[in-house]
mmCIF file of C-alpha atoms and ligand atoms in Angstrom:
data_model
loop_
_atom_site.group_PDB
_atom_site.id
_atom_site.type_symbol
_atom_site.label_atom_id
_atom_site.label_comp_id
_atom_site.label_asym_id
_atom_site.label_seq_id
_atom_site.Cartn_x
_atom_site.Cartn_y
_atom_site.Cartn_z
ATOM 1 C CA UNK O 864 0.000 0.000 0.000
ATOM 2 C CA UNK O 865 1.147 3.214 -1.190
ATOM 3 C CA UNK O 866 2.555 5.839 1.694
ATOM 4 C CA UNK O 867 -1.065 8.243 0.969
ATOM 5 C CA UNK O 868 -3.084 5.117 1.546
ATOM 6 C CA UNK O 869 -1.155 4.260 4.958
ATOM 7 C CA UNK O 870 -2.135 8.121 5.608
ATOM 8 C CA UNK O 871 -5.782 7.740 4.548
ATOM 9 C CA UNK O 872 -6.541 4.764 6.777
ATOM 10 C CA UNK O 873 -5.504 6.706 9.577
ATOM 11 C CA UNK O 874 -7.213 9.449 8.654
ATOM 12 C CA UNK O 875 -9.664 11.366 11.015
ATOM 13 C CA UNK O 876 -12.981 9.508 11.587
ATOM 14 C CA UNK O 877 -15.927 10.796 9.161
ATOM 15 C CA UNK O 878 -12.832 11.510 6.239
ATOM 16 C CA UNK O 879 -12.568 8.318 4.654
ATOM 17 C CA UNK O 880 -16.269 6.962 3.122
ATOM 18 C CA UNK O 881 -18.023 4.257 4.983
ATOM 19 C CA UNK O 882 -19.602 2.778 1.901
ATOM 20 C CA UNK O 883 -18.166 2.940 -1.581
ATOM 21 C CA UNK O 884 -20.014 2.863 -4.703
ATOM 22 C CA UNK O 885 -18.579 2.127 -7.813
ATOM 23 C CA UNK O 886 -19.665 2.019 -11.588
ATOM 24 C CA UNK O 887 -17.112 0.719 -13.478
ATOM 25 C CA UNK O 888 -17.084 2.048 -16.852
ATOM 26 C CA UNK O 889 -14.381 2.101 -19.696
ATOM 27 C CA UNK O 890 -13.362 -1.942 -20.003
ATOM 28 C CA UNK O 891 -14.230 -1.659 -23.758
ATOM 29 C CA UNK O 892 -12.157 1.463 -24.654
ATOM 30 C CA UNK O 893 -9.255 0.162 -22.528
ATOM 31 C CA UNK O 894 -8.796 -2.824 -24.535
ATOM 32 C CA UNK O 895 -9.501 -0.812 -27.833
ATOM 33 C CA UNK O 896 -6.662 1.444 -27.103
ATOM 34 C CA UNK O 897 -4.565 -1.687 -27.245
ATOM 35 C CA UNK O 898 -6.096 -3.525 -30.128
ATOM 36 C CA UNK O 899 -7.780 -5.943 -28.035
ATOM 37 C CA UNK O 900 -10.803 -7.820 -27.743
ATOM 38 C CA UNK O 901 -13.422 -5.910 -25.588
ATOM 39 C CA UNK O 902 -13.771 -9.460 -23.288
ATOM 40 C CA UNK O 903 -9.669 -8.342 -22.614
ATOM 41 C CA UNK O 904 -10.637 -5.095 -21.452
ATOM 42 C CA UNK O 905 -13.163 -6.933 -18.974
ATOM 43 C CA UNK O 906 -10.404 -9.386 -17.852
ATOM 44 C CA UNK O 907 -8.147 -6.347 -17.058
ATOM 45 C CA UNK O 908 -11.197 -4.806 -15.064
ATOM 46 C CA UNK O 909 -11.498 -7.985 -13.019
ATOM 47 C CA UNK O 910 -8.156 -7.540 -12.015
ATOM 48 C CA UNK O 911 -8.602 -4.244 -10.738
ATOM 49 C CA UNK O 912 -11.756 -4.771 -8.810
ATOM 50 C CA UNK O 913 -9.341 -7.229 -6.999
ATOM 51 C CA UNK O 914 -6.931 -4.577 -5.812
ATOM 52 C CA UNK O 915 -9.826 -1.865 -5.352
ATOM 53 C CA UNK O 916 -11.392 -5.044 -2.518
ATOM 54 C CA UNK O 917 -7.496 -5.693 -1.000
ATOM 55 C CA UNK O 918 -7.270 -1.475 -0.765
ATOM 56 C CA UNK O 919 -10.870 -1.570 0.543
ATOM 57 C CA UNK O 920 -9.947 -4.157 3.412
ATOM 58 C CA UNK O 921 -6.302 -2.711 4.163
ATOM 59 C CA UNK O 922 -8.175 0.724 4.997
ATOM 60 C CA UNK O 923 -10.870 -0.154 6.823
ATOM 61 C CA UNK O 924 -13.808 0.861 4.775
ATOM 62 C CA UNK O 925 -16.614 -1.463 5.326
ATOM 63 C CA UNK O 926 -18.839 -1.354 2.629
ATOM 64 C CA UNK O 927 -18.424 -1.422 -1.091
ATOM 65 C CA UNK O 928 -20.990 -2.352 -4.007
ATOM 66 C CA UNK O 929 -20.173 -2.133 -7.144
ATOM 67 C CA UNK O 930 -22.360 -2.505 -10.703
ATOM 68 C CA UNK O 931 -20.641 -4.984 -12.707
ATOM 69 C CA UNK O 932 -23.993 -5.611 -15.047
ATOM 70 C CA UNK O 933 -27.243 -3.626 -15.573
ATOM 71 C CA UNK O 934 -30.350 -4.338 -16.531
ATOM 72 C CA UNK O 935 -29.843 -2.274 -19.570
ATOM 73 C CA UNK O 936 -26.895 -3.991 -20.161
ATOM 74 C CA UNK O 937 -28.324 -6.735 -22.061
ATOM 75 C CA UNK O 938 -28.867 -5.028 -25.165
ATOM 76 C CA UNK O 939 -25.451 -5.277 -25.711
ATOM 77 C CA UNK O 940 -23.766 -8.291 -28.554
ATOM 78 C CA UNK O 941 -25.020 -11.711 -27.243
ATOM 79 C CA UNK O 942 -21.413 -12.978 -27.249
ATOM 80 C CA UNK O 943 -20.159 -9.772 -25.225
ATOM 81 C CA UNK O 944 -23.385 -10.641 -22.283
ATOM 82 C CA UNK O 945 -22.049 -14.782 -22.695
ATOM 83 C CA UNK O 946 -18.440 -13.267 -21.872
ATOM 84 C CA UNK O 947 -19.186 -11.117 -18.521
ATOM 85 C CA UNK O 948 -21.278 -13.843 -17.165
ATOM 86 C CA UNK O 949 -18.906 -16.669 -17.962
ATOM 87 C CA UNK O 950 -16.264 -14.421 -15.978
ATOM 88 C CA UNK O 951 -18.824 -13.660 -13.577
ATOM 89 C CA UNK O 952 -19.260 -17.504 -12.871
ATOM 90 C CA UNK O 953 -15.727 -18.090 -12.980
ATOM 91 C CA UNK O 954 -14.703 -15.380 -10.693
ATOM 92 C CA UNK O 955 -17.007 -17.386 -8.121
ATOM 93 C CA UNK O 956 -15.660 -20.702 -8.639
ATOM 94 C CA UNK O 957 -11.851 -19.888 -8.657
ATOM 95 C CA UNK O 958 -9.726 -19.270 -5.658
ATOM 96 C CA UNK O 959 -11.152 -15.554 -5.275
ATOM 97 C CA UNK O 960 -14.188 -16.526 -3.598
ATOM 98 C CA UNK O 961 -12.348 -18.570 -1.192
ATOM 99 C CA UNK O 962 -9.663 -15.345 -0.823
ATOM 100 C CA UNK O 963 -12.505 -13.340 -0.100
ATOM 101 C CA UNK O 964 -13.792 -15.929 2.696
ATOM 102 C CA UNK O 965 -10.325 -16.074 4.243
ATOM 103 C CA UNK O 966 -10.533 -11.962 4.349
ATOM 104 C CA UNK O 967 -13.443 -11.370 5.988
ATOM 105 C CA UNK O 968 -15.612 -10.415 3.618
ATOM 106 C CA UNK O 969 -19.353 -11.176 3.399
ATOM 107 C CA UNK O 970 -20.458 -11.127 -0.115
ATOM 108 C CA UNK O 971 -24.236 -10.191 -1.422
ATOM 109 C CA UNK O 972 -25.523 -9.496 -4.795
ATOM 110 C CA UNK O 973 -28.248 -7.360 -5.733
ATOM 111 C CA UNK O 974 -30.177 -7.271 -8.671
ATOM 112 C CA UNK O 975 -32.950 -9.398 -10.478
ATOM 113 C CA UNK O 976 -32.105 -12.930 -10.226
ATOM 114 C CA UNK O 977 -35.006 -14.136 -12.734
ATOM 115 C CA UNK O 978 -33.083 -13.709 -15.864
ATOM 116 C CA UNK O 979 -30.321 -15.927 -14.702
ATOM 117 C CA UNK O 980 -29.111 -19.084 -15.875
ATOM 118 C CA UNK O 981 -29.183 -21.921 -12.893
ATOM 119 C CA UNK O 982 -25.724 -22.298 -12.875
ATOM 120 C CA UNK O 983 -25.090 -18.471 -12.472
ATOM 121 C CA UNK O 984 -28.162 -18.125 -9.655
ATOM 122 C CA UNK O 985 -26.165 -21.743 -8.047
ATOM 123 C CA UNK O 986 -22.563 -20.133 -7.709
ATOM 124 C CA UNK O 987 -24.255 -16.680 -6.435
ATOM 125 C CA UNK O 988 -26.309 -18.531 -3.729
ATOM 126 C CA UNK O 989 -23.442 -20.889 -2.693
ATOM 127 C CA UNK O 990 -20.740 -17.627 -2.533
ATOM 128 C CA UNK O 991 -23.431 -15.688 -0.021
ATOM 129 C CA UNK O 992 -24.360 -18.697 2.144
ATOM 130 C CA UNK O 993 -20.361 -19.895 2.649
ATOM 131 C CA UNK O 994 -19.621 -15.773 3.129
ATOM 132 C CA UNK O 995 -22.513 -14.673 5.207
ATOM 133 C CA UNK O 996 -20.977 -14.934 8.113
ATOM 134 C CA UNK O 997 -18.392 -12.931 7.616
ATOM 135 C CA UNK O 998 -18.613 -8.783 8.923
ATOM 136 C CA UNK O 999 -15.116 -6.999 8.348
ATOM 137 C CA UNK O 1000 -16.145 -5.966 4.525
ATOM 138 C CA UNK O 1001 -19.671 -5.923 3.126
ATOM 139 C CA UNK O 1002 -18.981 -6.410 -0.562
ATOM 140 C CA UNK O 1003 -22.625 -6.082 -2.715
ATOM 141 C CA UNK O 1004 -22.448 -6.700 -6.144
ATOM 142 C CA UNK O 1005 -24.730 -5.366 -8.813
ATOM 143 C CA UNK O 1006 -26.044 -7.628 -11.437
ATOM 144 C CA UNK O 1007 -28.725 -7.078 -13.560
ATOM 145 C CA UNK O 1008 -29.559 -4.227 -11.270
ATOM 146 C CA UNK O 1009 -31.459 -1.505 -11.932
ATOM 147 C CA UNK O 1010 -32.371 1.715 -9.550
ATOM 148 C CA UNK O 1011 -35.611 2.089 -10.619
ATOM 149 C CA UNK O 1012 -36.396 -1.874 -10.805
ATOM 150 C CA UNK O 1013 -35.597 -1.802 -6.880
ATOM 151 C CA UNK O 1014 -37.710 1.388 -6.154
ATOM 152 C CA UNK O 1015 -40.934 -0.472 -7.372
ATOM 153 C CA UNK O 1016 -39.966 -3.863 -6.432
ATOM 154 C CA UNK O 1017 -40.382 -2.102 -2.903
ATOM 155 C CA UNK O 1018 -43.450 -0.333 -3.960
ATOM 156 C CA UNK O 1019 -44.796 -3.198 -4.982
ATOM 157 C CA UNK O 1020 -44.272 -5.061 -1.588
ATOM 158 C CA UNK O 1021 -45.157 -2.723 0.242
ATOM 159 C CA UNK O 1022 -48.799 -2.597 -1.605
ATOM 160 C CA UNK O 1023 -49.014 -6.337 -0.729
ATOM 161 C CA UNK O 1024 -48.614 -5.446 2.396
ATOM 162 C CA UNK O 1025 -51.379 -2.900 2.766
ATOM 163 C CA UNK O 1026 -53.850 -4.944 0.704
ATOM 164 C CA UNK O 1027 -53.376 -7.805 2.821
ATOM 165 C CA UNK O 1028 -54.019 -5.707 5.908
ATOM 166 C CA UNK O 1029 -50.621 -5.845 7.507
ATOM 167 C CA UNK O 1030 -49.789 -2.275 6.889
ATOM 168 C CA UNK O 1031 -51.563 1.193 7.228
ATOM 169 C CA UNK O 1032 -51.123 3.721 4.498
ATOM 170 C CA UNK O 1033 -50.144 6.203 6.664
ATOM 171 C CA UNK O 1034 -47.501 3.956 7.987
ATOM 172 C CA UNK O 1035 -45.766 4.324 5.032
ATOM 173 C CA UNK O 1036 -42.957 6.011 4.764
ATOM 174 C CA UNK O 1037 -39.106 6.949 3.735
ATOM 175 C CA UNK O 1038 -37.938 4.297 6.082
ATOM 176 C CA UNK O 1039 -40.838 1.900 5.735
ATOM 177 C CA UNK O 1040 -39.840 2.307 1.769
ATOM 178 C CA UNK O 1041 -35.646 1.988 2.085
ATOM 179 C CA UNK O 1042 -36.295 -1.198 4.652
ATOM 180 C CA UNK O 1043 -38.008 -2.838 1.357
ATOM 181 C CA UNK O 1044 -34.779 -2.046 -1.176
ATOM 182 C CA UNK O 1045 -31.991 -3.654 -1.763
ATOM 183 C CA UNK O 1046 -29.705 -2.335 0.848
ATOM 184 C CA UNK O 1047 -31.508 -2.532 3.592
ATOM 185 C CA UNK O 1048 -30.276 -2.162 6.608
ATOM 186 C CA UNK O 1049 -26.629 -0.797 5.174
ATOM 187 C CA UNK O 1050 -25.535 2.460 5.675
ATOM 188 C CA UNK O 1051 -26.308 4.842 1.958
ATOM 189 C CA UNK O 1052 -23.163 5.049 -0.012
ATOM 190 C CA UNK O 1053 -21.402 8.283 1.273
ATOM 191 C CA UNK O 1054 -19.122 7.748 -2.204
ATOM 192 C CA UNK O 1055 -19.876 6.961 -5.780
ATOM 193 C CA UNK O 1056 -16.684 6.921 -8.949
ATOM 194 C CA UNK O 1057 -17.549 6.400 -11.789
ATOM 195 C CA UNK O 1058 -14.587 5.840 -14.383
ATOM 196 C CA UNK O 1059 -14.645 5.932 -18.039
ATOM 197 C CA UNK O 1060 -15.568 9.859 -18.433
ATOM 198 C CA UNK O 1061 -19.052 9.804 -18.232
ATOM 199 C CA UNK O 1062 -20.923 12.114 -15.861
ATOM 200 C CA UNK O 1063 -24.170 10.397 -15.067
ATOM 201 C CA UNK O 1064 -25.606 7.560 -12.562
ATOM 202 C CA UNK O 1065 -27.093 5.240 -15.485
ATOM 203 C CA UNK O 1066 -29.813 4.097 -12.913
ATOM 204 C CA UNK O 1067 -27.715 2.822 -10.201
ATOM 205 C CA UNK O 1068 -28.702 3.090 -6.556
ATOM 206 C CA UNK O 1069 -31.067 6.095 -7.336
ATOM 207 C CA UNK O 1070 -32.797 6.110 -3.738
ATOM 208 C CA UNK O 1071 -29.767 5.487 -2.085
ATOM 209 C CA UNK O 1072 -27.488 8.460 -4.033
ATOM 210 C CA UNK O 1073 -29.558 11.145 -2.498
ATOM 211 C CA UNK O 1074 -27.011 12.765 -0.347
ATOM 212 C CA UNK O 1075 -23.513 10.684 -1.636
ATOM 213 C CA UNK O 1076 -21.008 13.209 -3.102
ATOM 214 C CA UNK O 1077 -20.407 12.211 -6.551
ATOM 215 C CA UNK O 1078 -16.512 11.505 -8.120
ATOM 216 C CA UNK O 1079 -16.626 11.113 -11.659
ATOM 217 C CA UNK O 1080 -12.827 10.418 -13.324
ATOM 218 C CA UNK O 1081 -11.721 9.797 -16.682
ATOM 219 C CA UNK O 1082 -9.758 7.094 -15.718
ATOM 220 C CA UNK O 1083 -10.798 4.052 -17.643
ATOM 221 C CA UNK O 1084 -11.918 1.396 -15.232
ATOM 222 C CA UNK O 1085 -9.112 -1.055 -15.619
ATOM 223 C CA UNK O 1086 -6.312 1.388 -14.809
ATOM 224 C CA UNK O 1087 -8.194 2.729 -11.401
ATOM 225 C CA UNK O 1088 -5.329 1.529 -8.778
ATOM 226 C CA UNK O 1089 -4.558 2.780 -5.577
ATOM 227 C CA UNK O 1090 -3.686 5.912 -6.881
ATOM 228 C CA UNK O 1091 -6.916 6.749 -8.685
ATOM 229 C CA UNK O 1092 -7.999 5.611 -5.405
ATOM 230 C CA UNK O 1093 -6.303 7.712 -3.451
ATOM 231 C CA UNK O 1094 -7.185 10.918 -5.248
ATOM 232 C CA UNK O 1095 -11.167 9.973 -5.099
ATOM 233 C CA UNK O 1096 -10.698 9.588 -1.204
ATOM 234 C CA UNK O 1097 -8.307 12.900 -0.724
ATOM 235 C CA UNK O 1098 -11.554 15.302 -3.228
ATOM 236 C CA UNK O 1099 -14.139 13.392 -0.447
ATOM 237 C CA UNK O 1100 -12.268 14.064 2.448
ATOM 238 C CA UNK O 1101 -12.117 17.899 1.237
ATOM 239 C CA UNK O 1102 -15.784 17.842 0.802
ATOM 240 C CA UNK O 1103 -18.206 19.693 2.986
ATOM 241 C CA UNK O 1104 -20.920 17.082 3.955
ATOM 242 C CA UNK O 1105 -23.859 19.688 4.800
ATOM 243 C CA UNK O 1106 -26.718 17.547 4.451
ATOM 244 C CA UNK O 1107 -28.811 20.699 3.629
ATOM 245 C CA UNK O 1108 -27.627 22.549 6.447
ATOM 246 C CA UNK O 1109 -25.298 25.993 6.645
ATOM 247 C CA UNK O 1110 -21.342 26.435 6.596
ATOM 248 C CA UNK O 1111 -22.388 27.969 9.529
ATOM 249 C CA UNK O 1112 -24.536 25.249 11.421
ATOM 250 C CA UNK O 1113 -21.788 22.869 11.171
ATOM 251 C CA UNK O 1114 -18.645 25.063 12.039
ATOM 252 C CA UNK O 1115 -20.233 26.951 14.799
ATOM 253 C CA UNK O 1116 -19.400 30.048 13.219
ATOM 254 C CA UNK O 1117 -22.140 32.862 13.378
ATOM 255 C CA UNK O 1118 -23.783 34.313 9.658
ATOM 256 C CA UNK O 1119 -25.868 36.867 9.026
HETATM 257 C C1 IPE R 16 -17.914 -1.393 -18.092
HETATM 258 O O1 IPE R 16 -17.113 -1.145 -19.184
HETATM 259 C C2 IPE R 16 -18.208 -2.872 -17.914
HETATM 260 C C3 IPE R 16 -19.632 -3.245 -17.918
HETATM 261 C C4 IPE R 16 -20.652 -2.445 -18.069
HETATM 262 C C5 IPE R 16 -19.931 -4.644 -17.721
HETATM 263 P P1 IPE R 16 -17.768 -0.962 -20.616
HETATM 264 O O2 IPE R 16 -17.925 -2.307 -21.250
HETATM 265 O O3 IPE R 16 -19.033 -0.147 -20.522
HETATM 266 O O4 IPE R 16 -16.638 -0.141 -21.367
HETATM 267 P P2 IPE R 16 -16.824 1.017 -22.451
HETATM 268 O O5 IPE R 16 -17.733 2.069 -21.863
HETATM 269 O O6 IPE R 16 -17.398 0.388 -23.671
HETATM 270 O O7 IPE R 16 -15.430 1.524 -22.654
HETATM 271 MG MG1 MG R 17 -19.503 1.857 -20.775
#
């Protein structure tokens, strides 16, 4: 770990982000820079998602999900969708998963399961039951995720519930909605990069993004390392979290 790394993970409490979001753009170009196949460009992005979850675990920051497929992201080629879920599976039945066990780390995914094949659903079931234990990283992975597909999955729920009589409409509320999505119970992302240049959330945790201060980098996904890393965490430490409130309110400071 770099020497600005060591610093950050000693950094004052409330500096460093709690929960990490990440969308993970730029795979493609990266390999088209070199000439490669875009399935290379996913490889290489693998590879750095494994250093991003050994940075993530060396500093202390217990939460990170990241959106490695959407659920617009199967308009793209059929072979290019075959590719990312074939690495998907084999990511889970290599010696990562077991890594991961060894480190702590309690893996989830989120998403719509439906539109799975068996053997993908299989390996994503068996990786949270052997992990669930586990509390020293919280590690949620996005696949065939979307924001808004979670926001009325929870609507929908929650109308169950008052049609069968188990819950009041005036009962319902912002907490009765967020214990219904998919992070329930986790603290919101106070963090999101994106990589790859583009400056937009592409229906990622919508409900959840409400307050997170928002890094977007050009960095192509496959070259973020720990010292992309460690200039996303140095702009959110010099952030001012306000939460709506005055400069004022939270320096003590008196304005007119
Ligand atoms: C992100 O990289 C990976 C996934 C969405 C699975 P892209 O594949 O979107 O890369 P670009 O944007 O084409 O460079
Ligand atoms: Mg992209």
């Amino acid at each position: 770990m770099s020497k600005l790394l060591q610093e950050a993970g000693k950094a004052a409490p409330g500096s460093l982000p709690r929960h990490l979001a990440v969308v993970m753009d730029g795979n493609g170009r990266w390999a088209a820079r070199r000439g490669l196949p875009r399935f290379a460009g996913h490889q290489a992005g693998v590879r750095a998602l494994r250093e991003l979850v050994r940075h993530h675990l060396e500093l202390g920051i217990p939460c990170l999900t990241v959106f490695v497929f959407s659920s617009e992201n199967w308009q793209r080629p059929r072979p290019e969708v075959r590719g990312l879920f074939c690495l998907l599976e084999y990511v889970l039945s290599n010696g990562d998963l077991g890594e991961l066990h060894r480190e702590g780390v309690c893996l989830r995914f989120i998403g719509l399961r439906d539109s799975l094949s068996d053997s993908m659903r299989r390996k994503m079931e068996h990786a949270e039951r052997m992990t669930a234990v586990n509390t020293r990283l919280r590690f949620l992975v996005a696949v065939n995720y979307g924001g808004r597909w979670d926001i009325v999955r929870a609507c929908r729920s929650l109308a169950g519930q008052v049609r069968d009589g188990h819950l009041g409409v005036e009962a319902l509320n912002e907490e009765r909605l967020d214990s219904e999505l998919s992070l329930a119970g986790l603290q919101e992302p106070d963090l999101l990069v994106r990589t790859g240049g583009e400056r937009r959330l592409s229906n990622y945790l919508l409900w959840h993004l409400a307050y997170t201060e928002l890094y977007f980098t050009d960095c192509l996904w496959p070259d973020f390392d720990g010292a992309e890393l460690e200039q996303a965490l140095a702009w959110f430490a010099g952030r001012r979290r306000r939460f709506g409130r005055t400069d004022g309110q939270l320096t003590g400071a008196s304005e007119l």
